[in-house]
Tab-separated table of C-alpha atoms in Angstrom:
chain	number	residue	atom	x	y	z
F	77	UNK	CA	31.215	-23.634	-52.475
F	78	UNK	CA	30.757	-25.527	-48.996
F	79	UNK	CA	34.727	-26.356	-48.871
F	80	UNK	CA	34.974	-22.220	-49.499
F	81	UNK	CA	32.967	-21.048	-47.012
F	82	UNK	CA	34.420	-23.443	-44.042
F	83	UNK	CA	38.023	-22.015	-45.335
F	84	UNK	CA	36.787	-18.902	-44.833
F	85	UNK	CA	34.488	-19.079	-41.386
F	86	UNK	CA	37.277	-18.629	-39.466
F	87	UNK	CA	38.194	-14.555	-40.984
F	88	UNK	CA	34.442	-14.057	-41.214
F	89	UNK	CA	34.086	-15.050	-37.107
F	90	UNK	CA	37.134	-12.484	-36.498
F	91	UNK	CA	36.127	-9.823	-38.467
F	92	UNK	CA	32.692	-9.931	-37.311
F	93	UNK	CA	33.877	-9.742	-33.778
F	94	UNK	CA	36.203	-6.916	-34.621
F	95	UNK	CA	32.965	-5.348	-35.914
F	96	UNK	CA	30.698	-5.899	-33.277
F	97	UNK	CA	33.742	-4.517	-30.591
F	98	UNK	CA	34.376	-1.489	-32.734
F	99	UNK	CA	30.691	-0.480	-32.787
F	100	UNK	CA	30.142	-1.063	-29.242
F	101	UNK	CA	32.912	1.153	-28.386
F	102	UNK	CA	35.598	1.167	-25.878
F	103	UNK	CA	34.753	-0.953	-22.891
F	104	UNK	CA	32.636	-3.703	-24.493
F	105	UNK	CA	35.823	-6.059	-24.083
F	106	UNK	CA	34.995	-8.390	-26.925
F	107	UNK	CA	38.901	-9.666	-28.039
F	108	UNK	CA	38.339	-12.765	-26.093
F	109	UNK	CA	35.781	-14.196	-28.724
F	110	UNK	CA	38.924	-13.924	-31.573
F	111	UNK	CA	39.536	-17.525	-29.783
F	112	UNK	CA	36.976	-18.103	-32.490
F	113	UNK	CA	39.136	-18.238	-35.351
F	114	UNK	CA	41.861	-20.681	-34.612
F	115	UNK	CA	39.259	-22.699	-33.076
F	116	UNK	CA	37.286	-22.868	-36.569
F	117	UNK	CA	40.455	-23.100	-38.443
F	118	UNK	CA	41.738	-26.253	-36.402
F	119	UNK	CA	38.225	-28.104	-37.442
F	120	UNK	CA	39.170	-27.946	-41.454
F	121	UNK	CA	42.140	-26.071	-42.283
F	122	UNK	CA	46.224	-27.218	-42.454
F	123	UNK	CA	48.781	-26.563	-39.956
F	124	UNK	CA	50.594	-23.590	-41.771
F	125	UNK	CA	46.715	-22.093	-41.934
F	126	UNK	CA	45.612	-22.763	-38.398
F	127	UNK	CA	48.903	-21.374	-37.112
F	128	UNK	CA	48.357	-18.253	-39.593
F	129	UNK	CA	44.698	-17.538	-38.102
F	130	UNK	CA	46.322	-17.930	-34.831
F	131	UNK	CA	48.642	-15.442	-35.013
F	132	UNK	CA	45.925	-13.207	-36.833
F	133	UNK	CA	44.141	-13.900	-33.759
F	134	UNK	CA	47.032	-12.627	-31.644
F	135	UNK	CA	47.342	-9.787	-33.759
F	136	UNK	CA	43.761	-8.537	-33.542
F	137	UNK	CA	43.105	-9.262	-29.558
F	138	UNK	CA	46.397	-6.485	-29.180
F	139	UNK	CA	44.565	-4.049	-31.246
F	140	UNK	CA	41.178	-4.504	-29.267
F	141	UNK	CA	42.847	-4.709	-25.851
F	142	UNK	CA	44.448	-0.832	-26.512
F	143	UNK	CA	41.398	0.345	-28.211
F	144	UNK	CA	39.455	-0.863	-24.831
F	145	UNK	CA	42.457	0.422	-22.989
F	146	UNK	CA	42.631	-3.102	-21.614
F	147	UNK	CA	46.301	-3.897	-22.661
F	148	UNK	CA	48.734	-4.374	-19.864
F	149	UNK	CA	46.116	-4.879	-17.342
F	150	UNK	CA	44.959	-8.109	-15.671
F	151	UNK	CA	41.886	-8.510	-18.273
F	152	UNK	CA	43.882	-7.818	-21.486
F	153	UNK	CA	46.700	-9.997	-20.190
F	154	UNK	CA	44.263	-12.700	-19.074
F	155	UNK	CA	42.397	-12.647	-23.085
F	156	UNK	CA	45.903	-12.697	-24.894
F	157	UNK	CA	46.679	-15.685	-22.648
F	158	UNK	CA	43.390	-17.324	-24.042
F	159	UNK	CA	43.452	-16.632	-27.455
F	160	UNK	CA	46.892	-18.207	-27.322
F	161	UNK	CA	46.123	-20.973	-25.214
F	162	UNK	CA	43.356	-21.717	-28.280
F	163	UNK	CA	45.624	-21.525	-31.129
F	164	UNK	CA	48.136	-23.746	-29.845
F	165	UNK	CA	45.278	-26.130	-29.170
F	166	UNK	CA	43.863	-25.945	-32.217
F	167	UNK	CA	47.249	-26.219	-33.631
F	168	UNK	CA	47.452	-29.464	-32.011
F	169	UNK	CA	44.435	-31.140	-32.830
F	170	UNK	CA	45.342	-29.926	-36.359
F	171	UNK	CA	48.051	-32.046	-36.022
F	172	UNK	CA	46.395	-34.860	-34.519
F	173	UNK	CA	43.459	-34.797	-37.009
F	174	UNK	CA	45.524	-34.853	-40.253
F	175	UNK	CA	47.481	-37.739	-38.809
F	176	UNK	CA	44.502	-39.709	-38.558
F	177	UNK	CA	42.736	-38.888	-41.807
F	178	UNK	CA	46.615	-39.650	-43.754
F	179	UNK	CA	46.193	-43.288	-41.923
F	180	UNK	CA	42.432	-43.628	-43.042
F	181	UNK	CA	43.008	-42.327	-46.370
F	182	UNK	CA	45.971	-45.397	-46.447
F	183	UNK	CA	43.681	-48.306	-45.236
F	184	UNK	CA	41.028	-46.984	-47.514
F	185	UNK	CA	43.466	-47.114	-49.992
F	186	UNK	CA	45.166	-50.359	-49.301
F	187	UNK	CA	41.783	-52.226	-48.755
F	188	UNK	CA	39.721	-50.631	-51.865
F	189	UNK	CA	43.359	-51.661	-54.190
F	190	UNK	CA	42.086	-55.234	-52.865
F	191	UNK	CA	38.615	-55.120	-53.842
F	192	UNK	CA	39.962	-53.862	-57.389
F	193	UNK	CA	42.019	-56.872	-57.666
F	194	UNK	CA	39.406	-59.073	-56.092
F	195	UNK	CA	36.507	-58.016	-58.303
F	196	UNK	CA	39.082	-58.066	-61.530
F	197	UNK	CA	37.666	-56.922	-64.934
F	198	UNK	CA	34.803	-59.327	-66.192
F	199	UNK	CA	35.241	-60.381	-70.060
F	200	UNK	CA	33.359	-57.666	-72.318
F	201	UNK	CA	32.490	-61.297	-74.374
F	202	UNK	CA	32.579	-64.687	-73.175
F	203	UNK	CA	31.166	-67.514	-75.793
F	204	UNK	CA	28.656	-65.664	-77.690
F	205	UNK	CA	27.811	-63.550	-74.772
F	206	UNK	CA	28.489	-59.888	-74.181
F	207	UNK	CA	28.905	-58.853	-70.920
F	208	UNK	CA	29.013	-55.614	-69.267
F	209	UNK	CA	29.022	-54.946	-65.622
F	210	UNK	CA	28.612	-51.614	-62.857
F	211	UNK	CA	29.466	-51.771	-59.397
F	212	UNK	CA	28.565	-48.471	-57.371
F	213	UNK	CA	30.003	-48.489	-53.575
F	214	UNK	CA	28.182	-47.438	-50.813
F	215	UNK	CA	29.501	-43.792	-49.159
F	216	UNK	CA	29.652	-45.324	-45.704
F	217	UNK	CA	33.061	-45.147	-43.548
F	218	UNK	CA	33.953	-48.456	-44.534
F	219	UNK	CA	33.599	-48.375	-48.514
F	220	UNK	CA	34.341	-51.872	-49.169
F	221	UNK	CA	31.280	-53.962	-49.168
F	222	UNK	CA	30.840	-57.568	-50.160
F	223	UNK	CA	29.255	-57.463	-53.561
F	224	UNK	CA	30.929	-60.109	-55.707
F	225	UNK	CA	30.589	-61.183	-59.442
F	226	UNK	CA	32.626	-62.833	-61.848
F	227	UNK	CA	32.409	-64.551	-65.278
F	228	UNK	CA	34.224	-67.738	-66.263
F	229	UNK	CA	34.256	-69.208	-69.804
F	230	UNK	CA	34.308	-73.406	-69.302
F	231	UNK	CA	34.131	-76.540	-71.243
F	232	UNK	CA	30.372	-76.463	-70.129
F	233	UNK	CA	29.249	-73.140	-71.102
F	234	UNK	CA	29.502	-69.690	-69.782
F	235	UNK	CA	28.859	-69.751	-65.915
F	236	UNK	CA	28.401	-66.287	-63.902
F	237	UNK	CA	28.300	-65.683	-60.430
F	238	UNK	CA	26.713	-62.426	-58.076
F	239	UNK	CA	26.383	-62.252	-54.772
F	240	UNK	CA	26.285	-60.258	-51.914
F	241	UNK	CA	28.213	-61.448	-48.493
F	242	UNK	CA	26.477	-60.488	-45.179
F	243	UNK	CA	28.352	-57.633	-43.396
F	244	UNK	CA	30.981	-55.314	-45.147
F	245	UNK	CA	34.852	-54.186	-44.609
F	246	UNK	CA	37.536	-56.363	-44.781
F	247	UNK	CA	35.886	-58.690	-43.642
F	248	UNK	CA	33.527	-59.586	-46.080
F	249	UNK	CA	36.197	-58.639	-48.719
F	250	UNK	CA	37.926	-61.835	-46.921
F	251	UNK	CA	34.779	-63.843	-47.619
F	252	UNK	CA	34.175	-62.447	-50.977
F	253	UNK	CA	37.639	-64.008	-51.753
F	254	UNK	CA	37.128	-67.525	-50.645
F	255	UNK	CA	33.864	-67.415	-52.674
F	256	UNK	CA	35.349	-65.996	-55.886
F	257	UNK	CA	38.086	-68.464	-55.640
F	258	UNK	CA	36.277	-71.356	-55.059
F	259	UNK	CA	33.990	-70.729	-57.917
F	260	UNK	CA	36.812	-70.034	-60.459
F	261	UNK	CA	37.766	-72.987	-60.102
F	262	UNK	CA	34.961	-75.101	-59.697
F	263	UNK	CA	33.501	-72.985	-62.928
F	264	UNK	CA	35.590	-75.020	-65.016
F	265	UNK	CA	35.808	-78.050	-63.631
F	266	UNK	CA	32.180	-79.148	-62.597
F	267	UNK	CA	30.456	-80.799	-65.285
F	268	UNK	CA	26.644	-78.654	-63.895
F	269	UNK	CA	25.483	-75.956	-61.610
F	270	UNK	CA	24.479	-78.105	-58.416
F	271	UNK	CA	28.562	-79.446	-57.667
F	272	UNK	CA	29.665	-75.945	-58.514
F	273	UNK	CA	27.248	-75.002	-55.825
F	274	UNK	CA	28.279	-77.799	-53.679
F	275	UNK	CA	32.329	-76.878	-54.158
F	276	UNK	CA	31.373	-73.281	-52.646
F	277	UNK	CA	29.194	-74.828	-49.820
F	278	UNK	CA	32.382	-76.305	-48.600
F	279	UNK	CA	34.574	-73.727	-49.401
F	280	UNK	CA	32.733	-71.557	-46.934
F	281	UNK	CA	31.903	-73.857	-44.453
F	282	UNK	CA	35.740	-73.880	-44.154
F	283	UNK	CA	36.204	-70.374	-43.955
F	284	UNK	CA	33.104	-68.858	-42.381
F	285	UNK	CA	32.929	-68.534	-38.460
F	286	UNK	CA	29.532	-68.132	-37.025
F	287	UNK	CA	26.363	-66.780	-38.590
F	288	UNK	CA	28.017	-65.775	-41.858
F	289	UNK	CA	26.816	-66.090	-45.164
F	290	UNK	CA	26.661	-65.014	-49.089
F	291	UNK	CA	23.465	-64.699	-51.206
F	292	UNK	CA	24.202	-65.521	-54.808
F	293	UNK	CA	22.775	-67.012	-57.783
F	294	UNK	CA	25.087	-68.856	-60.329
F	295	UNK	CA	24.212	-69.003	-64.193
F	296	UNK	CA	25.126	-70.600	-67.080
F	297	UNK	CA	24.502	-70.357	-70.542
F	298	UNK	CA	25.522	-73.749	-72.972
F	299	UNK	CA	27.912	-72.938	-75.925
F	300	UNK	CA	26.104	-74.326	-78.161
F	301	UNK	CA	24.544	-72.496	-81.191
F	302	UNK	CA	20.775	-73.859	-80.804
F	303	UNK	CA	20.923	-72.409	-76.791
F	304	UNK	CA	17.237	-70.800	-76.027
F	305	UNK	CA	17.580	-71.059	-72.144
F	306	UNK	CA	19.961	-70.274	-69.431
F	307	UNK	CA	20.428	-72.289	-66.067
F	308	UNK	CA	19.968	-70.593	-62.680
F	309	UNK	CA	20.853	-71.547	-58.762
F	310	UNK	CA	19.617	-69.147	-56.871
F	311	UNK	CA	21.277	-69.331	-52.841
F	312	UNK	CA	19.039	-66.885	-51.703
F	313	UNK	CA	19.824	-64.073	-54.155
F	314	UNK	CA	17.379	-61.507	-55.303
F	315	UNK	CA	15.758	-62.990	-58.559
F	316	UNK	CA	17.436	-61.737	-61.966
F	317	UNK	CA	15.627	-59.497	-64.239
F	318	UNK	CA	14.679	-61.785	-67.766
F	319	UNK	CA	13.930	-58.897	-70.457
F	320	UNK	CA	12.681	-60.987	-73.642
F	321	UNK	CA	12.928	-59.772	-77.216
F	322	UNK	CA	9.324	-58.983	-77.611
F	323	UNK	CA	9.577	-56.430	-74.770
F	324	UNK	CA	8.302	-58.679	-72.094
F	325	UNK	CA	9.928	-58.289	-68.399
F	326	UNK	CA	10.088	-60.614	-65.417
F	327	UNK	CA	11.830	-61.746	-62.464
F	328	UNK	CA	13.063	-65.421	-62.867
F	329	UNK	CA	12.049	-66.369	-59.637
F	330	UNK	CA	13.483	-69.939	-58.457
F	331	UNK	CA	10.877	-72.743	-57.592
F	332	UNK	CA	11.308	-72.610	-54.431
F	333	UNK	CA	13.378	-70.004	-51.649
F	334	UNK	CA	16.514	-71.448	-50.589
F	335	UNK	CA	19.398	-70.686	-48.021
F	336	UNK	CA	22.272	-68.335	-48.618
F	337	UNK	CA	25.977	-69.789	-49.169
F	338	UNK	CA	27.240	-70.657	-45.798
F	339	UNK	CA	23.747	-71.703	-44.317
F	340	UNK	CA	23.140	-74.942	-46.419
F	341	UNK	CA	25.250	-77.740	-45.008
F	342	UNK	CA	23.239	-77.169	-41.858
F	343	UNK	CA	20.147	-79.861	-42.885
F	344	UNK	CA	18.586	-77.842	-45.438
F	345	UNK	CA	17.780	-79.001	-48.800
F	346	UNK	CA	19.738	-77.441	-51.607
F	347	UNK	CA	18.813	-75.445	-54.197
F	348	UNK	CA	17.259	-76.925	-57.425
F	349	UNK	CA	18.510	-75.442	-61.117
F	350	UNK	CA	15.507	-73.763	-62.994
F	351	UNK	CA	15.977	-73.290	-66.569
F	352	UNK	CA	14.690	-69.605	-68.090
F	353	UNK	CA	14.512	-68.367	-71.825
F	354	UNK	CA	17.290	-66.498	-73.128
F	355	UNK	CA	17.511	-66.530	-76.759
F	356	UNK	CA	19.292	-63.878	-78.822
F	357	UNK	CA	17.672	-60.358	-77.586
F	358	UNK	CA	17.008	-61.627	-74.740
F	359	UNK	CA	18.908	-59.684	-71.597
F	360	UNK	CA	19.521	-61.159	-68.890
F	361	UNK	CA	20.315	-58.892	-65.621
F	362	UNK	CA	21.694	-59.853	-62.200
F	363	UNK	CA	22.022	-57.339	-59.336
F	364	UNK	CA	22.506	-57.433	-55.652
F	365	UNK	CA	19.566	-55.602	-53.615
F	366	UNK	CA	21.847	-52.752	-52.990
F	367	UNK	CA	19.951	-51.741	-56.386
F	368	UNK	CA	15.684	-52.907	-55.464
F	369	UNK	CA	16.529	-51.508	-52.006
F	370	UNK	CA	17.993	-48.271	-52.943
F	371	UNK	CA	15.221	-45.868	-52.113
F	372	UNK	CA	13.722	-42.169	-52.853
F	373	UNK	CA	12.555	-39.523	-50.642
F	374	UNK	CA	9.642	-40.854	-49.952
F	375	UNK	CA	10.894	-44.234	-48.872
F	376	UNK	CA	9.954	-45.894	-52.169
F	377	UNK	CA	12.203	-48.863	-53.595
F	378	UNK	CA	13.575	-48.536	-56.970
F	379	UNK	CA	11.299	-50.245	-59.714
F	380	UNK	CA	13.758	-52.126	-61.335
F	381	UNK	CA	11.098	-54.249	-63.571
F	382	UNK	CA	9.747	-50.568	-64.805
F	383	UNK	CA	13.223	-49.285	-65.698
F	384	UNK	CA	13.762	-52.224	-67.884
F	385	UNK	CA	13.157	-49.604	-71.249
F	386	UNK	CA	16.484	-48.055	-70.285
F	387	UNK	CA	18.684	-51.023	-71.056
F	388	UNK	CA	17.718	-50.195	-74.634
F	389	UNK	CA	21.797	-49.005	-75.311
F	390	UNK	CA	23.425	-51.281	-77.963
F	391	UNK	CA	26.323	-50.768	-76.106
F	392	UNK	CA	25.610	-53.179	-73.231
F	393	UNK	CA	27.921	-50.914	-70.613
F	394	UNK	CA	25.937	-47.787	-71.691
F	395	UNK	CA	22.596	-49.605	-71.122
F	396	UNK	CA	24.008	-50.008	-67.546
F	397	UNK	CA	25.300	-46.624	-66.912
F	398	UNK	CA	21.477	-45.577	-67.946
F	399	UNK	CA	19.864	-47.570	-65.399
F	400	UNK	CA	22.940	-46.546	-62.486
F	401	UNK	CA	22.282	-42.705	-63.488
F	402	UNK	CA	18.504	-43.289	-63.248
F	403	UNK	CA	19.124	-44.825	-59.675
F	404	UNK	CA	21.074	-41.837	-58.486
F	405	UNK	CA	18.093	-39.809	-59.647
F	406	UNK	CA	15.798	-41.943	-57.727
F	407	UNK	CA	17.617	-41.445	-54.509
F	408	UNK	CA	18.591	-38.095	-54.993
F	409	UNK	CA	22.338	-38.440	-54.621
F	410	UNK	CA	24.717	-41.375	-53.761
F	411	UNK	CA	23.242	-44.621	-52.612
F	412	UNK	CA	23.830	-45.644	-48.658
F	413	UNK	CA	24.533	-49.578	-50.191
F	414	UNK	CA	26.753	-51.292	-52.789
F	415	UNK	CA	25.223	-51.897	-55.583
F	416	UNK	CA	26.368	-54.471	-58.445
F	417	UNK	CA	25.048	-55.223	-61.476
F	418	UNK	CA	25.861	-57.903	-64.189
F	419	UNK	CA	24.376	-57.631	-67.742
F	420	UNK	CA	24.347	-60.645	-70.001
F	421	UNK	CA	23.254	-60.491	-74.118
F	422	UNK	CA	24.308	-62.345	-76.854
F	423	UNK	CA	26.817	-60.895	-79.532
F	424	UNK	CA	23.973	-60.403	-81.809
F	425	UNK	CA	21.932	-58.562	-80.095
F	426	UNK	CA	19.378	-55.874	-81.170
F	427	UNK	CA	16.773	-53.388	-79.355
F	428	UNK	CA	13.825	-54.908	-78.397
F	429	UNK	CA	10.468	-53.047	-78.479
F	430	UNK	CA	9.353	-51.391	-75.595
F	431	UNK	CA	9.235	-53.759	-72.324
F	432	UNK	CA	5.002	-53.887	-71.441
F	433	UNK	CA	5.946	-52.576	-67.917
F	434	UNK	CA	6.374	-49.045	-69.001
F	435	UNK	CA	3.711	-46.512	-69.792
């Protein structure tokens, strides 16, 4: 309905001038206000369409200027000259504008094409897990953010990764790139958590100029059929959400707040593994703060811990999709972040009663 009435602003301005000069009567000289048209068409309309108003434009100022007796004489000559003077600048800028929005729509294009194949499709099962992930970007200029997840299946278990790198565009797709590759690799071939950690340390402190760095937290969850906990290493990352069987909900906070990827080869300590229950229906849900952050009207944060009764879906992707629509509802639109999030269950999994948190 918006897109409708911009297309037709620029008829409405000319008729409504046409109007008002008609019902003033001869003399009231309005015809140099038809300017208005082209002008409004050049702002949102095509070529063929701007030149059309224009010569509409054209069309009506020659009617005016011999109703006002005005054609022929210095005034009438003097608005005709304006009107067209408009057009062909509007025209112009018509031009120039659709130009620049076919190059946009091209680097948009090339650089969101990267992010797909950067953030490829996670496994929907990897061991006995099932996994199910949403990714929302932000509807800033610049739609590619940094969010980052990925899921590897290794000799040692299955080991996750989310994070969030500081700053957005290609940039931090760049970044998001060296730490996605560095942890595929290292995934597999570390024998724990802390040297995966330590592989993406250097990885970055390679890559990474300046104050740059990634928040993440890595997890992994043994193979073996007696598992009742999952390891975490937490750079900094906003805690995951633990939802037990029984209903209960928490953040698995680390032991202690460490620095973000990038930051910790500078003399601070590194981050120690914590160990967290996750037995079959448990959940297990990472985000990046893109989600916590995300806020209403009223400049409230979005409860995550008291929206954990919506991941009640067997389906673990529609479980998602019910907490991402109940976000959009909390902000009243589209979010002005990225927001990721990573859901891990086991195969087995059933619904849970009701989490505590909700009323």
């Amino acid at each position: 309905m918006r897109t409708g009435l911009l297309s037709a602003f620029p008829f409405l301005a000319m008729a409504a001038v046409g109007a008002a000069d008609m019902m003033g009567g001869p003399g009231i000289g309005l015809q140099p206000m038809m300017a208005l048209g082209p002008a409004f068409a050049g702002l949102t309309g095509g070529k063929r369409r701007t030149a059309l108003v224009g010569a509409l434009a054209m069309a009506l100022s020659i009617a005016l200027s011999l109703y006002n007796d005005q054609f022929g004489e210095r005034r009438g000559n003097a608005t005709l000259i304006s009107v067209a003077g408009v057009s062909v600048a509007a025209l112009v800028a018509t031009a120039m504008r659709q130009r620049r929005e076919a190059e946009l729509a091209n680097v948009r294009s090339i650089a969101e094409a990267a992010q797909r194949v950067l953030l490829r499709p996670v496994p929907r099962g990897a061991g006995r897990l099932r996994v199910a992930v949403s990714y929302t970007s932000a509807v800033a200029d610049a739609r590619i953010g940094g969010d980052l997840y990925e899921v590897v299946t290794s000799p040692h278990g299955v080991r996750v990764i989310i994070g969030d790198v500081q700053g957005k565009g290609l940039e931090a797709v760049e970044t998001a790139a060296v730490v996605l590759g560095a942890f595929r690799e290292a995934a597999y071939d570390e024998p724990d958590l802390p040297a995966v950690g330590e592989r993406l340390e250097r990885a970055l402190d390679r890559h990474l100029l300046g104050e740059k760095f990634v928040t993440a937290v890595l997890v992994e969850v043994p193979h073996g059929q007696g598992t009742r906990s999952a390891t975490l290493l937490n750079f900094g990352h906003p805690a995951p959400l633990a939802i037990r069987h029984d209903g209960s909900v928490h953040f698995a906070e680390p032991p202690r707040r460490c620095l973000p990827l990038g930051l910790g080869l500078h003399g601070s300590d590194p981050p120690s593994p914590h160990e967290v229950p996750f037995a079959p229906g448990d959940q297990l849900l990472l985000y990046t703060d893109g989600v916590t952050e995300a806020r209403d009207g009223d400049n409230h944060f979005y409860p995550l811990d008291q929206r954990a009764h919506l991941l009640k879906d067997p389906d673990p992707e529609g479980a998602l999709e019910a907490v991402h629509q109940d976000i959009q509802e909390h902000v009243g639109g589209t979010l002005n972040d990225d927001a990721a999030m990573l859901l891990l269950r086991y195969r087995d999994y059933s619904v849970p009663r009701r989490p505590a948190t909700e009323e």
